């Protein structure tokens, strides 16, 4: 259930993105569209980094649990 | 908190590098344009890689002196993370080279040196895993690891700087950065060095995770026996 809700909320966010996209190219570039959309790249890179870090933290905790079981 | 502050520091430094690396104003040099920002990602990762294999060789020496199996496992795992960073460094270098040197692989001395050094390190794992006798395995692996490290330094740091190379530091480019050649732009230095520390700490973190798994495995094996 947790995952279903998570997936659905992600999908909703995607729809929100599509809704934003109809604005067209000629409009003034604001927010993440400023400066040649470089902020989009920053967002992608930071997301990847954070994803990897969260994965590392979960591994770390899992191993800590295993270590406790061993002793 | 006392035990994991450095992990938080690593995340903070990398986040800083991954955002400031895009925002700060960089100098316009040659045909690099914005790809000069790779200096905040590709180069610090190599620096972290070098730190990891240096730690690995220290543990190999410690193992030869004290014959504690723990040191052999430490050396093995630090070298393993070093290889991962090295392969990523070679790939990112090839991507960067495509757009600045014209092709992903130019048979440049720096690229050849890095590739040979990585192959020498891969042989370390082949050699270590090919032996079943635990004592012999540790000793031969430790001696080979020291040899691999001694080959790594001339291949990466010395030879590419003695000959013509497209990579910074080559003969006739702008002088040896290791011997006070042309200095790094001061604003770029503000991002570069934190990134080096961040990558190094991340590498140590990954290594400690693998080490803890290895130690749990070793304990289990000794119980079974």
Short mmCIF file of C-alpha atoms in Angstrom, two decimals:
data_model
loop_
_atom_site.label_atom_id
_atom_site.label_comp_id
_atom_site.label_asym_id
_atom_site.label_seq_id
_atom_site.Cartn_x
_atom_site.Cartn_y
_atom_site.Cartn_z
CA UNK A 1 0.00 0.00 0.00
CA UNK A 2 2.82 2.35 0.96
CA UNK A 3 4.46 1.80 -2.42
CA UNK A 4 1.21 2.26 -4.35
CA UNK A 5 0.65 5.64 -2.73
CA UNK A 6 4.27 6.60 -3.38
CA UNK A 7 4.05 5.65 -7.05
CA UNK A 8 0.74 7.47 -7.51
CA UNK A 9 2.07 10.65 -5.95
CA UNK A 10 5.11 10.46 -8.26
CA UNK A 11 2.78 10.09 -11.26
CA UNK A 12 0.78 13.10 -10.09
CA UNK A 13 3.99 15.12 -9.93
CA UNK A 14 4.74 14.09 -13.52
CA UNK A 15 1.29 15.28 -14.63
CA UNK A 16 1.97 18.58 -12.92
CA UNK A 17 5.15 18.85 -15.00
CA UNK A 18 3.21 18.27 -18.23
CA UNK A 19 0.73 20.95 -17.25
CA UNK A 20 3.64 23.36 -16.83
CA UNK A 21 5.11 22.45 -20.19
CA UNK A 22 2.25 23.97 -22.21
CA UNK A 23 3.54 27.45 -21.42
CA UNK A 24 5.63 27.58 -24.62
CA UNK A 25 9.18 28.66 -25.35
CA UNK A 26 8.69 32.37 -25.81
CA UNK A 27 7.66 33.05 -22.26
CA UNK A 28 10.15 34.57 -19.88
CA UNK A 29 12.40 31.82 -18.49
CA UNK A 30 11.88 31.67 -14.74
CA UNK A 31 12.55 29.20 -11.96
CA UNK A 32 14.37 26.12 -13.18
CA UNK A 33 14.19 27.43 -16.76
CA UNK A 34 16.50 30.38 -16.04
CA UNK A 35 20.12 30.48 -17.25
CA UNK A 36 19.75 28.05 -20.14
CA UNK A 37 17.99 25.49 -17.92
CA UNK A 38 21.24 24.67 -16.12
CA UNK A 39 19.23 24.30 -12.89
CA UNK A 40 17.50 21.29 -14.43
CA UNK A 41 20.89 19.61 -14.68
CA UNK A 42 21.64 20.58 -11.08
CA UNK A 43 18.32 19.07 -10.00
CA UNK A 44 19.07 15.81 -11.85
CA UNK A 45 22.60 15.52 -10.49
CA UNK A 46 21.54 16.30 -6.93
CA UNK A 47 18.66 13.80 -7.17
CA UNK A 48 21.06 11.06 -8.29
CA UNK A 49 23.51 11.92 -5.51
CA UNK A 50 20.78 11.97 -2.86
CA UNK A 51 19.34 8.69 -4.15
CA UNK A 52 22.73 7.00 -3.89
CA UNK A 53 23.30 8.47 -0.43
CA UNK A 54 19.91 7.24 0.81
CA UNK A 55 20.77 3.80 -0.57
CA UNK A 56 24.11 3.88 1.27
CA UNK A 57 22.42 4.92 4.53
CA UNK A 58 19.88 2.09 4.27
CA UNK A 59 22.72 -0.39 3.63
CA UNK A 60 24.60 1.02 6.60
CA UNK A 61 21.60 0.52 8.89
CA UNK A 62 20.96 -2.98 7.57
CA UNK A 63 24.56 -3.99 8.28
CA UNK A 64 24.34 -2.44 11.76
CA UNK A 65 21.32 -4.67 12.44
CA UNK A 66 23.23 -7.73 11.21
CA UNK A 67 26.15 -6.85 13.47
CA UNK A 68 23.84 -6.63 16.48
CA UNK A 69 22.37 -10.04 15.66
CA UNK A 70 25.84 -11.59 15.47
CA UNK A 71 26.89 -10.61 18.99
CA UNK B 1 26.82 11.18 16.33
CA UNK B 2 30.41 10.66 17.41
CA UNK B 3 30.78 7.79 14.97
CA UNK B 4 28.98 9.00 11.91
CA UNK B 5 29.63 12.76 11.74
CA UNK B 6 32.10 12.20 8.90
CA UNK B 7 29.41 10.54 6.79
CA UNK B 8 27.24 13.63 7.15
CA UNK B 9 30.28 15.77 6.33
CA UNK B 10 30.83 13.72 3.19
CA UNK B 11 27.22 14.19 2.04
CA UNK B 12 27.35 17.93 2.81
CA UNK B 13 30.64 18.44 0.94
CA UNK B 14 29.44 16.48 -2.09
CA UNK B 15 26.13 18.37 -2.18
CA UNK B 16 28.10 21.61 -2.00
CA UNK B 17 30.37 20.51 -4.85
CA UNK B 18 27.46 19.23 -6.96
CA UNK B 19 25.61 22.56 -6.72
CA UNK B 20 28.38 25.18 -6.45
CA UNK B 21 30.14 23.29 -9.25
CA UNK B 22 27.41 24.46 -11.61
CA UNK B 23 26.79 27.93 -10.22
CA UNK B 24 30.17 29.57 -9.75
CA UNK B 25 31.73 31.63 -12.53
CA UNK B 26 34.55 29.73 -14.22
CA UNK B 27 37.40 31.11 -16.36
CA UNK B 28 37.18 30.61 -20.13
CA UNK B 29 40.21 28.55 -21.18
CA UNK B 30 40.80 27.22 -24.69
CA UNK B 31 38.06 24.97 -26.05
CA UNK B 32 36.98 23.81 -22.59
CA UNK B 33 34.05 26.25 -22.20
CA UNK B 34 31.76 24.95 -19.46
CA UNK B 35 33.33 21.48 -19.53
CA UNK B 36 36.00 22.98 -17.25
CA UNK B 37 33.40 22.29 -14.53
CA UNK B 38 34.36 18.63 -14.83
CA UNK B 39 37.28 19.65 -12.63
CA UNK B 40 34.78 19.57 -9.74
CA UNK B 41 33.74 15.99 -10.47
CA UNK B 42 36.21 13.97 -12.53
CA UNK B 43 39.41 15.18 -10.86
CA UNK B 44 38.28 15.03 -7.18
CA UNK B 45 37.08 11.48 -7.78
CA UNK B 46 40.56 10.52 -9.00
CA UNK B 47 42.07 12.20 -5.93
CA UNK B 48 39.74 10.16 -3.73
CA UNK B 49 40.71 7.05 -5.69
CA UNK B 50 44.40 7.70 -5.05
CA UNK B 51 43.74 8.15 -1.32
CA UNK B 52 41.88 4.83 -1.20
CA UNK B 53 44.65 2.82 -2.85
CA UNK B 54 47.20 4.58 -0.65
CA UNK B 55 45.29 3.41 2.43
CA UNK B 56 45.15 -0.05 0.86
CA UNK B 57 48.92 -0.24 0.44
CA UNK B 58 49.47 0.93 4.04
CA UNK B 59 47.30 -1.97 5.26
CA UNK B 60 49.24 -4.37 3.03
CA UNK B 61 52.50 -3.25 4.66
CA UNK B 62 50.89 -3.55 8.11
CA UNK B 63 49.76 -7.06 7.22
CA UNK B 64 53.27 -8.10 6.22
CA UNK B 65 54.64 -6.73 9.49
CA UNK B 66 51.99 -8.03 11.89
CA UNK B 67 50.44 -11.02 10.04
CA UNK B 68 46.94 -10.03 11.21
CA UNK B 69 44.32 -11.34 8.74
CA UNK B 70 42.20 -8.27 9.41
CA UNK B 71 44.73 -6.03 7.64
CA UNK B 72 44.64 -8.24 4.56
CA UNK B 73 40.85 -7.81 4.33
CA UNK B 74 41.18 -4.04 4.87
CA UNK B 75 43.75 -3.75 2.07
CA UNK B 76 41.57 -5.85 -0.23
CA UNK B 77 38.42 -3.79 0.29
CA UNK B 78 40.13 -0.39 0.02
CA UNK B 79 41.68 -1.51 -3.26
CA UNK B 80 38.27 -2.70 -4.46
CA UNK B 81 36.59 0.69 -3.91
CA UNK B 82 39.66 2.28 -5.49
CA UNK B 83 39.10 0.19 -8.62
CA UNK B 84 35.44 1.25 -8.79
CA UNK B 85 36.42 4.92 -8.59
CA UNK B 86 39.21 4.32 -11.10
CA UNK B 87 36.90 2.75 -13.67
CA UNK B 88 34.45 5.64 -13.23
CA UNK B 89 37.37 8.06 -13.61
CA UNK B 90 38.47 6.41 -16.84
CA UNK B 91 34.92 6.53 -18.26
CA UNK B 92 34.30 10.15 -17.25
CA UNK B 93 37.72 11.04 -18.66
CA UNK B 94 36.75 9.45 -21.98
CA UNK B 95 33.48 11.42 -22.06
CA UNK B 96 35.34 14.66 -21.39
CA UNK B 97 38.00 13.78 -23.98
CA UNK B 98 35.35 13.26 -26.67
CA UNK B 99 34.38 16.92 -26.51
CA UNK B 100 37.75 18.53 -25.87
CA UNK B 101 40.35 16.25 -27.47
CA UNK B 102 38.10 15.04 -30.31
CA UNK B 103 37.76 11.36 -29.48
CA UNK B 104 36.99 9.24 -26.42
CA UNK B 105 40.29 7.39 -26.72
CA UNK B 106 43.34 9.23 -28.00
CA UNK B 107 46.08 6.84 -26.91
CA UNK B 108 47.16 9.72 -24.73
CA UNK B 109 49.88 8.77 -22.22
CA UNK B 110 47.58 9.70 -19.32
CA UNK B 111 44.76 7.48 -20.61
CA UNK B 112 47.12 4.60 -21.40
CA UNK B 113 48.80 4.94 -18.00
CA UNK B 114 45.47 4.95 -16.17
CA UNK B 115 44.24 1.92 -18.13
CA UNK B 116 47.44 -0.07 -17.50
CA UNK B 117 47.40 0.86 -13.80
CA UNK B 118 43.81 -0.34 -13.48
CA UNK B 119 44.67 -3.62 -15.23
CA UNK B 120 47.58 -4.14 -12.83
CA UNK B 121 45.16 -3.63 -9.94
CA UNK B 122 42.62 -6.03 -11.46
CA UNK B 123 45.35 -8.65 -11.51
CA UNK B 124 45.65 -8.14 -7.74
CA UNK B 125 42.14 -9.53 -7.29
CA UNK B 126 42.72 -12.37 -9.73
CA UNK B 127 45.92 -13.32 -7.93
CA UNK B 128 44.41 -13.06 -4.45
CA UNK B 129 41.36 -15.14 -5.32
CA UNK B 130 43.37 -17.79 -7.15
CA UNK B 131 44.92 -19.11 -3.93
CA UNK B 132 43.21 -21.27 -1.35
CA UNK B 133 45.84 -21.30 1.39
CA UNK B 134 44.82 -18.32 3.57
CA UNK B 135 48.30 -17.40 4.89
CA UNK B 136 49.93 -17.64 1.49
CA UNK B 137 47.05 -15.75 -0.10
CA UNK B 138 47.44 -12.82 2.29
CA UNK B 139 51.20 -12.60 1.93
CA UNK B 140 51.35 -12.89 -1.87
CA UNK B 141 48.43 -10.45 -2.23
CA UNK B 142 50.10 -7.92 0.08
CA UNK B 143 53.42 -8.09 -1.79
CA UNK B 144 51.63 -7.76 -5.14
CA UNK B 145 49.57 -4.81 -3.84
CA UNK B 146 52.78 -2.96 -2.93
CA UNK B 147 54.14 -3.69 -6.41
CA UNK B 148 50.89 -2.46 -8.02
CA UNK B 149 51.08 0.78 -6.04
CA UNK B 150 54.69 1.28 -7.07
CA UNK B 151 53.65 0.85 -10.71
CA UNK B 152 50.64 3.14 -10.32
CA UNK B 153 52.69 6.20 -9.35
CA UNK B 154 54.97 6.33 -12.41
CA UNK B 155 52.12 5.34 -14.74
CA UNK B 156 49.72 8.04 -13.55
CA UNK B 157 51.89 10.79 -12.12
CA UNK B 158 55.33 10.58 -13.72
CA UNK B 159 55.29 9.20 -17.27
CA UNK B 160 52.39 11.34 -18.64
CA UNK B 161 54.25 14.44 -17.47
CA UNK B 162 57.53 13.49 -19.10
CA UNK B 163 56.06 13.15 -22.59
CA UNK B 164 53.70 15.11 -24.84
CA UNK B 165 50.21 14.74 -23.46
CA UNK B 166 46.84 16.37 -24.05
CA UNK B 167 46.08 16.00 -20.36
CA UNK B 168 47.02 18.94 -18.11
CA UNK B 169 50.53 18.50 -16.79
CA UNK B 170 51.98 17.09 -20.00
CA UNK B 171 55.28 18.32 -21.39
CA UNK B 172 55.03 21.73 -23.03
CA UNK B 173 51.49 22.51 -21.84
CA UNK B 174 51.48 24.58 -18.68
CA UNK B 175 53.99 22.94 -16.39
CA UNK B 176 53.71 20.22 -13.82
CA UNK B 177 50.80 20.90 -11.46
CA UNK B 178 52.49 18.66 -8.90
CA UNK B 179 55.55 20.94 -8.83
CA UNK B 180 53.81 24.31 -8.62
CA UNK B 181 52.95 24.70 -12.30
CA UNK B 182 50.15 27.06 -13.28
CA UNK B 183 47.93 27.49 -10.26
CA UNK B 184 44.28 26.56 -10.08
CA UNK B 185 41.90 29.52 -10.30
CA UNK B 186 41.18 30.67 -6.70
CA UNK B 187 37.37 30.46 -7.00
CA UNK B 188 37.61 26.99 -8.52
CA UNK B 189 39.87 25.93 -5.66
CA UNK B 190 37.02 26.79 -3.25
CA UNK B 191 34.94 24.00 -4.77
CA UNK B 192 37.72 21.63 -5.82
CA UNK B 193 39.29 20.84 -2.44
CA UNK B 194 36.00 20.32 -0.54
CA UNK B 195 35.01 17.97 -3.36
CA UNK B 196 38.25 16.00 -2.92
CA UNK B 197 37.53 15.54 0.79
CA UNK B 198 33.89 14.65 0.06
CA UNK B 199 34.83 11.95 -2.48
CA UNK B 200 37.51 10.54 -0.20
CA UNK B 201 35.08 10.26 2.72
CA UNK B 202 32.44 8.70 0.44
CA UNK B 203 34.98 6.11 -0.70
CA UNK B 204 35.92 5.31 2.89
CA UNK B 205 32.22 5.00 3.78
CA UNK B 206 31.53 2.51 0.96
CA UNK B 207 34.65 0.58 1.95
CA UNK B 208 33.67 0.37 5.62
CA UNK B 209 30.26 -1.02 4.60
CA UNK B 210 31.92 -3.81 2.60
CA UNK B 211 34.42 -4.38 5.41
CA UNK B 212 31.67 -4.85 7.97
CA UNK B 213 29.96 -7.40 5.73
CA UNK B 214 33.26 -9.21 5.26
CA UNK B 215 33.91 -9.32 9.01
CA UNK B 216 30.41 -10.72 9.66
CA UNK B 217 31.10 -13.40 7.03
CA UNK B 218 34.48 -14.25 8.54
CA UNK B 219 32.91 -14.62 11.98
CA UNK B 220 30.26 -16.95 10.61
CA UNK B 221 32.89 -19.08 8.86
CA UNK B 222 34.96 -19.44 12.02
CA UNK B 223 31.85 -20.48 13.98
CA UNK B 224 30.99 -23.16 11.42
CA UNK B 225 34.52 -24.49 11.46
#
